[in-house]
């Protein structure tokens, strides 16, 4: 059962985002991007107040670098659609389980170390080249109550 409302076009949109943001990180990397996106919709805190839908989450200004590149604008593929649906259904994995932010430090070829904090929020962990950050309970207690 879905934890956020999602039409077919929303699943396709999320699938395109997963691929564009994390295809090189494998299926788990793409699922972690999905975790962060769904958390942003459900948490209603920090920079994500009022974000209630997949299109709002993806199109939030400056939220995803992938929207600046052509890969996001290609058609969704079945593999990524399945991953997007798993995210919408509430599957969560560490380190994206409660994370609201992620980024890849350093260059693509030479990833750097994960800073201990990002936007003043603590590091939850790393998956391959991406660092994931959970909000503190003070910043966003609601993210811990969404499931």
PDB file of N, CA and C in Angstrom, residues 47-138:
ATOM      1  N   UNK A  47      13.210  22.443   5.038  1.00  0.00           N
ATOM      2  CA  UNK A  47      13.025  23.034   3.717  1.00  0.00           C
ATOM      3  C   UNK A  47      11.867  22.419   2.953  1.00  0.00           C
ATOM      4  N   UNK A  48      11.180  21.474   3.554  1.00  0.00           N
ATOM      5  CA  UNK A  48      10.194  20.682   2.828  1.00  0.00           C
ATOM      6  C   UNK A  48       8.767  20.863   3.354  1.00  0.00           C
ATOM      7  N   UNK A  49       8.519  21.964   4.045  1.00  0.00           N
ATOM      8  CA  UNK A  49       7.159  22.270   4.504  1.00  0.00           C
ATOM      9  C   UNK A  49       6.275  22.523   3.295  1.00  0.00           C
ATOM     10  N   UNK A  50       5.109  21.905   3.314  1.00  0.00           N
ATOM     11  CA  UNK A  50       4.162  22.103   2.236  1.00  0.00           C
ATOM     12  C   UNK A  50       4.393  21.232   1.013  1.00  0.00           C
ATOM     13  N   UNK A  51       5.425  20.429   1.011  1.00  0.00           N
ATOM     14  CA  UNK A  51       5.673  19.507  -0.099  1.00  0.00           C
ATOM     15  C   UNK A  51       4.798  18.278   0.141  1.00  0.00           C
ATOM     16  N   UNK A  52       3.834  18.017  -0.747  1.00  0.00           N
ATOM     17  CA  UNK A  52       2.874  16.939  -0.524  1.00  0.00           C
ATOM     18  C   UNK A  52       2.786  15.926  -1.653  1.00  0.00           C
ATOM     19  N   UNK A  53       3.394  16.240  -2.796  1.00  0.00           N
ATOM     20  CA  UNK A  53       3.275  15.349  -3.951  1.00  0.00           C
ATOM     21  C   UNK A  53       4.649  15.079  -4.558  1.00  0.00           C
ATOM     22  N   UNK A  54       4.724  14.041  -5.348  1.00  0.00           N
ATOM     23  CA  UNK A  54       5.977  13.728  -6.042  1.00  0.00           C
ATOM     24  C   UNK A  54       6.380  14.861  -6.983  1.00  0.00           C
ATOM     25  N   UNK A  55       5.478  15.409  -7.802  1.00  0.00           N
ATOM     26  CA  UNK A  55       5.900  16.541  -8.645  1.00  0.00           C
ATOM     27  C   UNK A  55       6.395  17.743  -7.836  1.00  0.00           C
ATOM     28  N   UNK A  56       5.738  18.071  -6.716  1.00  0.00           N
ATOM     29  CA  UNK A  56       6.217  19.184  -5.883  1.00  0.00           C
ATOM     30  C   UNK A  56       7.611  18.890  -5.350  1.00  0.00           C
ATOM     31  N   UNK A  57       7.829  17.666  -4.900  1.00  0.00           N
ATOM     32  CA  UNK A  57       9.128  17.290  -4.336  1.00  0.00           C
ATOM     33  C   UNK A  57      10.228  17.370  -5.394  1.00  0.00           C
ATOM     34  N   UNK A  58       9.969  16.829  -6.564  1.00  0.00           N
ATOM     35  CA  UNK A  58      10.993  16.804  -7.611  1.00  0.00           C
ATOM     36  C   UNK A  58      11.259  18.194  -8.162  1.00  0.00           C
ATOM     37  N   UNK A  59      10.222  18.986  -8.312  1.00  0.00           N
ATOM     38  CA  UNK A  59      10.374  20.315  -8.923  1.00  0.00           C
ATOM     39  C   UNK A  59      10.671  21.426  -7.929  1.00  0.00           C
ATOM     40  N   UNK A  60      10.875  21.089  -6.676  1.00  0.00           N
ATOM     41  CA  UNK A  60      11.249  22.119  -5.712  1.00  0.00           C
ATOM     42  C   UNK A  60      12.554  22.765  -6.188  1.00  0.00           C
ATOM     43  N   UNK A  61      12.624  24.078  -6.236  1.00  0.00           N
ATOM     44  CA  UNK A  61      13.838  24.736  -6.737  1.00  0.00           C
ATOM     45  C   UNK A  61      15.105  24.266  -6.018  1.00  0.00           C
ATOM     46  N   UNK A  62      16.104  23.948  -6.794  1.00  0.00           N
ATOM     47  CA  UNK A  62      17.444  23.567  -6.326  1.00  0.00           C
ATOM     48  C   UNK A  62      17.477  22.245  -5.558  1.00  0.00           C
ATOM     49  N   UNK A  63      16.427  21.448  -5.662  1.00  0.00           N
ATOM     50  CA  UNK A  63      16.380  20.206  -4.881  1.00  0.00           C
ATOM     51  C   UNK A  63      17.217  19.091  -5.501  1.00  0.00           C
ATOM     52  N   UNK A  64      17.236  18.991  -6.828  1.00  0.00           N
ATOM     53  CA  UNK A  64      17.924  17.887  -7.481  1.00  0.00           C
ATOM     54  C   UNK A  64      18.729  18.386  -8.673  1.00  0.00           C
ATOM     55  N   UNK A  65      20.015  18.152  -8.631  1.00  0.00           N
ATOM     56  CA  UNK A  65      20.906  18.552  -9.715  1.00  0.00           C
ATOM     57  C   UNK A  65      20.551  17.850 -11.022  1.00  0.00           C
ATOM     58  N   UNK A  66      20.015  16.641 -10.931  1.00  0.00           N
ATOM     59  CA  UNK A  66      19.724  15.845 -12.128  1.00  0.00           C
ATOM     60  C   UNK A  66      18.757  16.542 -13.082  1.00  0.00           C
ATOM     61  N   UNK A  67      17.934  17.443 -12.584  1.00  0.00           N
ATOM     62  CA  UNK A  67      16.989  18.129 -13.456  1.00  0.00           C
ATOM     63  C   UNK A  67      17.688  19.066 -14.432  1.00  0.00           C
ATOM     64  N   UNK A  68      18.963  19.313 -14.214  1.00  0.00           N
ATOM     65  CA  UNK A  68      19.743  20.165 -15.102  1.00  0.00           C
ATOM     66  C   UNK A  68      20.398  19.367 -16.227  1.00  0.00           C
ATOM     67  N   UNK A  69      20.222  18.040 -16.216  1.00  0.00           N
ATOM     68  CA  UNK A  69      20.903  17.175 -17.175  1.00  0.00           C
ATOM     69  C   UNK A  69      19.893  16.360 -17.976  1.00  0.00           C
ATOM     70  N   UNK A  70      20.275  15.953 -19.147  1.00  0.00           N
ATOM     71  CA  UNK A  70      19.394  15.276 -20.072  1.00  0.00           C
ATOM     72  C   UNK A  70      18.865  13.930 -19.623  1.00  0.00           C
ATOM     73  N   UNK A  71      19.593  13.190 -18.798  1.00  0.00           N
ATOM     74  CA  UNK A  71      19.172  11.851 -18.411  1.00  0.00           C
ATOM     75  C   UNK A  71      17.799  11.860 -17.737  1.00  0.00           C
ATOM     76  N   UNK A  72      17.524  12.872 -16.943  1.00  0.00           N
ATOM     77  CA  UNK A  72      16.223  12.955 -16.274  1.00  0.00           C
ATOM     78  C   UNK A  72      15.078  13.034 -17.287  1.00  0.00           C
ATOM     79  N   UNK A  73      15.302  13.623 -18.425  1.00  0.00           N
ATOM     80  CA  UNK A  73      14.246  13.875 -19.391  1.00  0.00           C
ATOM     81  C   UNK A  73      14.035  12.725 -20.380  1.00  0.00           C
ATOM     82  N   UNK A  74      14.753  11.630 -20.209  1.00  0.00           N
ATOM     83  CA  UNK A  74      14.514  10.434 -21.013  1.00  0.00           C
ATOM     84  C   UNK A  74      13.328   9.671 -20.445  1.00  0.00           C
ATOM     85  N   UNK A  75      12.772   8.766 -21.233  1.00  0.00           N
ATOM     86  CA  UNK A  75      11.630   7.983 -20.789  1.00  0.00           C
ATOM     87  C   UNK A  75      11.990   7.103 -19.599  1.00  0.00           C
ATOM     88  N   UNK A  76      11.014   6.893 -18.721  1.00  0.00           N
ATOM     89  CA  UNK A  76      11.194   5.987 -17.581  1.00  0.00           C
ATOM     90  C   UNK A  76      11.328   4.555 -18.104  1.00  0.00           C
ATOM     91  N   UNK A  77      12.155   3.779 -17.418  1.00  0.00           N
ATOM     92  CA  UNK A  77      12.331   2.367 -17.769  1.00  0.00           C
ATOM     93  C   UNK A  77      11.654   1.508 -16.703  1.00  0.00           C
ATOM     94  N   UNK A  78      11.298   0.293 -17.076  1.00  0.00           N
ATOM     95  CA  UNK A  78      10.562  -0.589 -16.171  1.00  0.00           C
ATOM     96  C   UNK A  78      11.336  -0.861 -14.883  1.00  0.00           C
ATOM     97  N   UNK A  79      12.626  -1.056 -14.961  1.00  0.00           N
ATOM     98  CA  UNK A  79      13.444  -1.305 -13.754  1.00  0.00           C
ATOM     99  C   UNK A  79      13.273  -0.177 -12.743  1.00  0.00           C
ATOM    100  N   UNK A  80      13.407   1.061 -13.194  1.00  0.00           N
ATOM    101  CA  UNK A  80      13.289   2.203 -12.298  1.00  0.00           C
ATOM    102  C   UNK A  80      11.846   2.418 -11.849  1.00  0.00           C
ATOM    103  N   UNK A  81      10.877   2.081 -12.694  1.00  0.00           N
ATOM    104  CA  UNK A  81       9.469   2.166 -12.266  1.00  0.00           C
ATOM    105  C   UNK A  81       9.221   1.243 -11.074  1.00  0.00           C
ATOM    106  N   UNK A  82       9.759   0.024 -11.138  1.00  0.00           N
ATOM    107  CA  UNK A  82       9.595  -0.913 -10.014  1.00  0.00           C
ATOM    108  C   UNK A  82      10.240  -0.352  -8.746  1.00  0.00           C
ATOM    109  N   UNK A  83      11.411   0.249  -8.880  1.00  0.00           N
ATOM    110  CA  UNK A  83      12.083   0.836  -7.715  1.00  0.00           C
ATOM    111  C   UNK A  83      11.290   2.020  -7.174  1.00  0.00           C
ATOM    112  N   UNK A  84      10.763   2.844  -8.067  1.00  0.00           N
ATOM    113  CA  UNK A  84       9.955   3.988  -7.639  1.00  0.00           C
ATOM    114  C   UNK A  84       8.715   3.509  -6.890  1.00  0.00           C
ATOM    115  N   UNK A  85       8.075   2.462  -7.389  1.00  0.00           N
ATOM    116  CA  UNK A  85       6.884   1.943  -6.721  1.00  0.00           C
ATOM    117  C   UNK A  85       7.237   1.390  -5.344  1.00  0.00           C
ATOM    118  N   UNK A  86       8.373   0.739  -5.216  1.00  0.00           N
ATOM    119  CA  UNK A  86       8.806   0.240  -3.903  1.00  0.00           C
ATOM    120  C   UNK A  86       8.988   1.400  -2.924  1.00  0.00           C
ATOM    121  N   UNK A  87       9.546   2.508  -3.407  1.00  0.00           N
ATOM    122  CA  UNK A  87       9.721   3.689  -2.549  1.00  0.00           C
ATOM    123  C   UNK A  87       8.368   4.260  -2.140  1.00  0.00           C
ATOM    124  N   UNK A  88       7.469   4.385  -3.087  1.00  0.00           N
ATOM    125  CA  UNK A  88       6.129   4.912  -2.809  1.00  0.00           C
ATOM    126  C   UNK A  88       5.386   3.986  -1.847  1.00  0.00           C
ATOM    127  N   UNK A  89       5.659   2.700  -1.912  1.00  0.00           N
ATOM    128  CA  UNK A  89       5.015   1.740  -1.017  1.00  0.00           C
ATOM    129  C   UNK A  89       5.601   1.759   0.387  1.00  0.00           C
ATOM    130  N   UNK A  90       6.655   2.555   0.605  1.00  0.00           N
ATOM    131  CA  UNK A  90       7.180   2.724   1.951  1.00  0.00           C
ATOM    132  C   UNK A  90       8.424   1.921   2.284  1.00  0.00           C
ATOM    133  N   UNK A  91       9.019   1.232   1.307  1.00  0.00           N
ATOM    134  CA  UNK A  91      10.265   0.517   1.602  1.00  0.00           C
ATOM    135  C   UNK A  91      11.348   1.524   1.955  1.00  0.00           C
ATOM    136  N   UNK A  92      12.003   1.299   3.084  1.00  0.00           N
ATOM    137  CA  UNK A  92      13.063   2.217   3.527  1.00  0.00           C
ATOM    138  C   UNK A  92      14.297   1.423   3.909  1.00  0.00           C
ATOM    139  N   UNK A  93      15.434   1.988   3.580  1.00  0.00           N
ATOM    140  CA  UNK A  93      16.717   1.329   3.809  1.00  0.00           C
ATOM    141  C   UNK A  93      17.717   2.309   4.394  1.00  0.00           C
ATOM    142  N   UNK A  94      18.584   1.795   5.247  1.00  0.00           N
ATOM    143  CA  UNK A  94      19.674   2.598   5.773  1.00  0.00           C
ATOM    144  C   UNK A  94      20.676   2.829   4.659  1.00  0.00           C
ATOM    145  N   UNK A  95      21.266   4.021   4.538  1.00  0.00           N
ATOM    146  CA  UNK A  95      21.176   5.197   5.403  1.00  0.00           C
ATOM    147  C   UNK A  95      20.122   6.221   4.986  1.00  0.00           C
ATOM    148  N   UNK A  96      19.220   5.850   4.106  1.00  0.00           N
ATOM    149  CA  UNK A  96      18.188   6.791   3.672  1.00  0.00           C
ATOM    150  C   UNK A  96      16.901   6.711   4.461  1.00  0.00           C
ATOM    151  N   UNK A  97      16.839   5.813   5.427  1.00  0.00           N
ATOM    152  CA  UNK A  97      15.596   5.532   6.145  1.00  0.00           C
ATOM    153  C   UNK A  97      14.900   6.793   6.670  1.00  0.00           C
ATOM    154  N   UNK A  98      15.644   7.682   7.309  1.00  0.00           N
ATOM    155  CA  UNK A  98      15.071   8.918   7.834  1.00  0.00           C
ATOM    156  C   UNK A  98      15.737  10.165   7.223  1.00  0.00           C
ATOM    157  N   UNK A  99      16.528   9.977   6.204  1.00  0.00           N
ATOM    158  CA  UNK A  99      17.301  11.079   5.630  1.00  0.00           C
ATOM    159  C   UNK A  99      16.431  12.021   4.802  1.00  0.00           C
ATOM    160  N   UNK A 100      16.790  13.287   4.846  1.00  0.00           N
ATOM    161  CA  UNK A 100      16.147  14.305   4.017  1.00  0.00           C
ATOM    162  C   UNK A 100      17.117  14.893   2.997  1.00  0.00           C
ATOM    163  N   UNK A 101      18.402  14.602   3.131  1.00  0.00           N
ATOM    164  CA  UNK A 101      19.416  15.151   2.243  1.00  0.00           C
ATOM    165  C   UNK A 101      20.425  14.075   1.877  1.00  0.00           C
ATOM    166  N   UNK A 102      21.016  14.236   0.710  1.00  0.00           N
ATOM    167  CA  UNK A 102      22.162  13.431   0.299  1.00  0.00           C
ATOM    168  C   UNK A 102      22.964  14.253  -0.692  1.00  0.00           C
ATOM    169  N   UNK A 103      24.227  13.920  -0.828  1.00  0.00           N
ATOM    170  CA  UNK A 103      25.044  14.527  -1.872  1.00  0.00           C
ATOM    171  C   UNK A 103      26.283  13.687  -2.090  1.00  0.00           C
ATOM    172  N   UNK A 104      26.948  13.950  -3.194  1.00  0.00           N
ATOM    173  CA  UNK A 104      28.186  13.243  -3.540  1.00  0.00           C
ATOM    174  C   UNK A 104      29.345  14.222  -3.415  1.00  0.00           C
ATOM    175  N   UNK A 105      30.189  14.044  -2.389  1.00  0.00           N
ATOM    176  CA  UNK A 105      31.326  14.957  -2.225  1.00  0.00           C
ATOM    177  C   UNK A 105      32.438  14.630  -3.223  1.00  0.00           C
ATOM    178  N   UNK A 106      33.267  15.606  -3.497  1.00  0.00           N
ATOM    179  CA  UNK A 106      34.392  15.404  -4.410  1.00  0.00           C
ATOM    180  C   UNK A 106      33.929  15.341  -5.847  1.00  0.00           C
ATOM    181  N   UNK A 107      34.762  14.759  -6.685  1.00  0.00           N
ATOM    182  CA  UNK A 107      34.429  14.629  -8.099  1.00  0.00           C
ATOM    183  C   UNK A 107      33.813  13.262  -8.364  1.00  0.00           C
ATOM    184  N   UNK A 108      33.274  13.094  -9.561  1.00  0.00           N
ATOM    185  CA  UNK A 108      32.652  11.820  -9.907  1.00  0.00           C
ATOM    186  C   UNK A 108      33.668  10.684  -9.831  1.00  0.00           C
ATOM    187  N   UNK A 109      34.876  10.930 -10.334  1.00  0.00           N
ATOM    188  CA  UNK A 109      35.910   9.900 -10.360  1.00  0.00           C
ATOM    189  C   UNK A 109      36.587   9.716  -9.006  1.00  0.00           C
ATOM    190  N   UNK A 110      36.607  10.759  -8.204  1.00  0.00           N
ATOM    191  CA  UNK A 110      37.346  10.730  -6.948  1.00  0.00           C
ATOM    192  C   UNK A 110      36.468  11.275  -5.818  1.00  0.00           C
ATOM    193  N   UNK A 111      35.559  10.423  -5.296  1.00  0.00           N
ATOM    194  CA  UNK A 111      34.675  10.913  -4.233  1.00  0.00           C
ATOM    195  C   UNK A 111      35.458  11.283  -2.979  1.00  0.00           C
ATOM    196  N   UNK A 112      35.024  12.346  -2.354  1.00  0.00           N
ATOM    197  CA  UNK A 112      35.666  12.796  -1.130  1.00  0.00           C
ATOM    198  C   UNK A 112      34.998  12.194   0.095  1.00  0.00           C
ATOM    199  N   UNK A 113      35.525  12.514   1.266  1.00  0.00           N
ATOM    200  CA  UNK A 113      34.920  12.017   2.509  1.00  0.00           C
ATOM    201  C   UNK A 113      33.605  12.740   2.799  1.00  0.00           C
ATOM    202  N   UNK A 114      32.743  12.087   3.530  1.00  0.00           N
ATOM    203  CA  UNK A 114      31.473  12.680   3.942  1.00  0.00           C
ATOM    204  C   UNK A 114      31.719  13.627   5.111  1.00  0.00           C
ATOM    205  N   UNK A 115      31.282  14.871   5.014  1.00  0.00           N
ATOM    206  CA  UNK A 115      31.356  15.758   6.177  1.00  0.00           C
ATOM    207  C   UNK A 115      30.476  15.215   7.306  1.00  0.00           C
ATOM    208  N   UNK A 116      30.836  15.520   8.532  1.00  0.00           N
ATOM    209  CA  UNK A 116      30.074  15.041   9.693  1.00  0.00           C
ATOM    210  C   UNK A 116      28.668  15.624   9.728  1.00  0.00           C
ATOM    211  N   UNK A 117      28.492  16.808   9.163  1.00  0.00           N
ATOM    212  CA  UNK A 117      27.163  17.424   9.089  1.00  0.00           C
ATOM    213  C   UNK A 117      26.963  18.030   7.707  1.00  0.00           C
ATOM    214  N   UNK A 118      25.705  18.202   7.329  1.00  0.00           N
ATOM    215  CA  UNK A 118      25.320  18.842   6.075  1.00  0.00           C
ATOM    216  C   UNK A 118      24.094  19.676   6.404  1.00  0.00           C
ATOM    217  N   UNK A 119      24.146  20.975   6.137  1.00  0.00           N
ATOM    218  CA  UNK A 119      23.079  21.885   6.558  1.00  0.00           C
ATOM    219  C   UNK A 119      22.784  21.714   8.049  1.00  0.00           C
ATOM    220  N   UNK A 120      23.831  21.551   8.817  1.00  0.00           N
ATOM    221  CA  UNK A 120      23.776  21.393  10.277  1.00  0.00           C
ATOM    222  C   UNK A 120      23.056  20.127  10.733  1.00  0.00           C
ATOM    223  N   UNK A 121      22.916  19.155   9.858  1.00  0.00           N
ATOM    224  CA  UNK A 121      22.271  17.892  10.221  1.00  0.00           C
ATOM    225  C   UNK A 121      23.304  16.770  10.168  1.00  0.00           C
ATOM    226  N   UNK A 122      23.208  15.782  11.059  1.00  0.00           N
ATOM    227  CA  UNK A 122      24.247  14.764  11.182  1.00  0.00           C
ATOM    228  C   UNK A 122      24.239  13.731  10.055  1.00  0.00           C
ATOM    229  N   UNK A 123      25.424  13.229   9.784  1.00  0.00           N
ATOM    230  CA  UNK A 123      25.624  12.161   8.813  1.00  0.00           C
ATOM    231  C   UNK A 123      24.946  10.888   9.304  1.00  0.00           C
ATOM    232  N   UNK A 124      24.114  10.295   8.462  1.00  0.00           N
ATOM    233  CA  UNK A 124      23.488   9.008   8.780  1.00  0.00           C
ATOM    234  C   UNK A 124      24.352   7.865   8.272  1.00  0.00           C
ATOM    235  N   UNK A 125      25.025   8.083   7.143  1.00  0.00           N
ATOM    236  CA  UNK A 125      25.878   7.054   6.578  1.00  0.00           C
ATOM    237  C   UNK A 125      26.159   7.320   5.113  1.00  0.00           C
ATOM    238  N   UNK A 126      26.883   6.412   4.519  1.00  0.00           N
ATOM    239  CA  UNK A 126      27.296   6.552   3.127  1.00  0.00           C
ATOM    240  C   UNK A 126      26.880   5.307   2.359  1.00  0.00           C
ATOM    241  N   UNK A 127      26.440   5.513   1.130  1.00  0.00           N
ATOM    242  CA  UNK A 127      26.233   4.417   0.192  1.00  0.00           C
ATOM    243  C   UNK A 127      27.042   4.753  -1.048  1.00  0.00           C
ATOM    244  N   UNK A 128      28.062   3.950  -1.298  1.00  0.00           N
ATOM    245  CA  UNK A 128      28.982   4.156  -2.414  1.00  0.00           C
ATOM    246  C   UNK A 128      29.503   5.588  -2.400  1.00  0.00           C
ATOM    247  N   UNK A 129      29.130   6.419  -3.367  1.00  0.00           N
ATOM    248  CA  UNK A 129      29.686   7.776  -3.455  1.00  0.00           C
ATOM    249  C   UNK A 129      28.819   8.844  -2.795  1.00  0.00           C
ATOM    250  N   UNK A 130      27.638   8.467  -2.291  1.00  0.00           N
ATOM    251  CA  UNK A 130      26.709   9.453  -1.729  1.00  0.00           C
ATOM    252  C   UNK A 130      26.666   9.399  -0.205  1.00  0.00           C
ATOM    253  N   UNK A 131      26.614  10.577   0.401  1.00  0.00           N
ATOM    254  CA  UNK A 131      26.492  10.733   1.849  1.00  0.00           C
ATOM    255  C   UNK A 131      25.036  11.109   2.153  1.00  0.00           C
ATOM    256  N   UNK A 132      24.478  10.521   3.203  1.00  0.00           N
ATOM    257  CA  UNK A 132      23.078  10.743   3.574  1.00  0.00           C
ATOM    258  C   UNK A 132      23.002  11.381   4.952  1.00  0.00           C
ATOM    259  N   UNK A 133      22.081  12.329   5.095  1.00  0.00           N
ATOM    260  CA  UNK A 133      21.961  13.114   6.321  1.00  0.00           C
ATOM    261  C   UNK A 133      20.538  13.092   6.839  1.00  0.00           C
ATOM    262  N   UNK A 134      20.396  12.744   8.121  1.00  0.00           N
ATOM    263  CA  UNK A 134      19.111  12.741   8.813  1.00  0.00           C
ATOM    264  C   UNK A 134      18.966  14.032   9.588  1.00  0.00           C
ATOM    265  N   UNK A 135      17.767  14.548   9.670  1.00  0.00           N
ATOM    266  CA  UNK A 135      17.575  15.718  10.512  1.00  0.00           C
ATOM    267  C   UNK A 135      17.624  15.320  11.984  1.00  0.00           C
ATOM    268  N   UNK A 136      17.993  16.247  12.815  1.00  0.00           N
ATOM    269  CA  UNK A 136      17.887  16.003  14.250  1.00  0.00           C
ATOM    270  C   UNK A 136      16.402  16.028  14.621  1.00  0.00           C
ATOM    271  N   UNK A 137      16.076  15.455  15.756  1.00  0.00           N
ATOM    272  CA  UNK A 137      14.678  15.481  16.217  1.00  0.00           C
ATOM    273  C   UNK A 137      14.217  16.922  16.421  1.00  0.00           C
ATOM    274  N   UNK A 138      15.128  17.781  16.829  1.00  0.00           N
ATOM    275  CA  UNK A 138      14.776  19.200  17.012  1.00  0.00           C
ATOM    276  C   UNK A 138      14.411  19.843  15.667  1.00  0.00           C
TER     277      UNK A 138
END
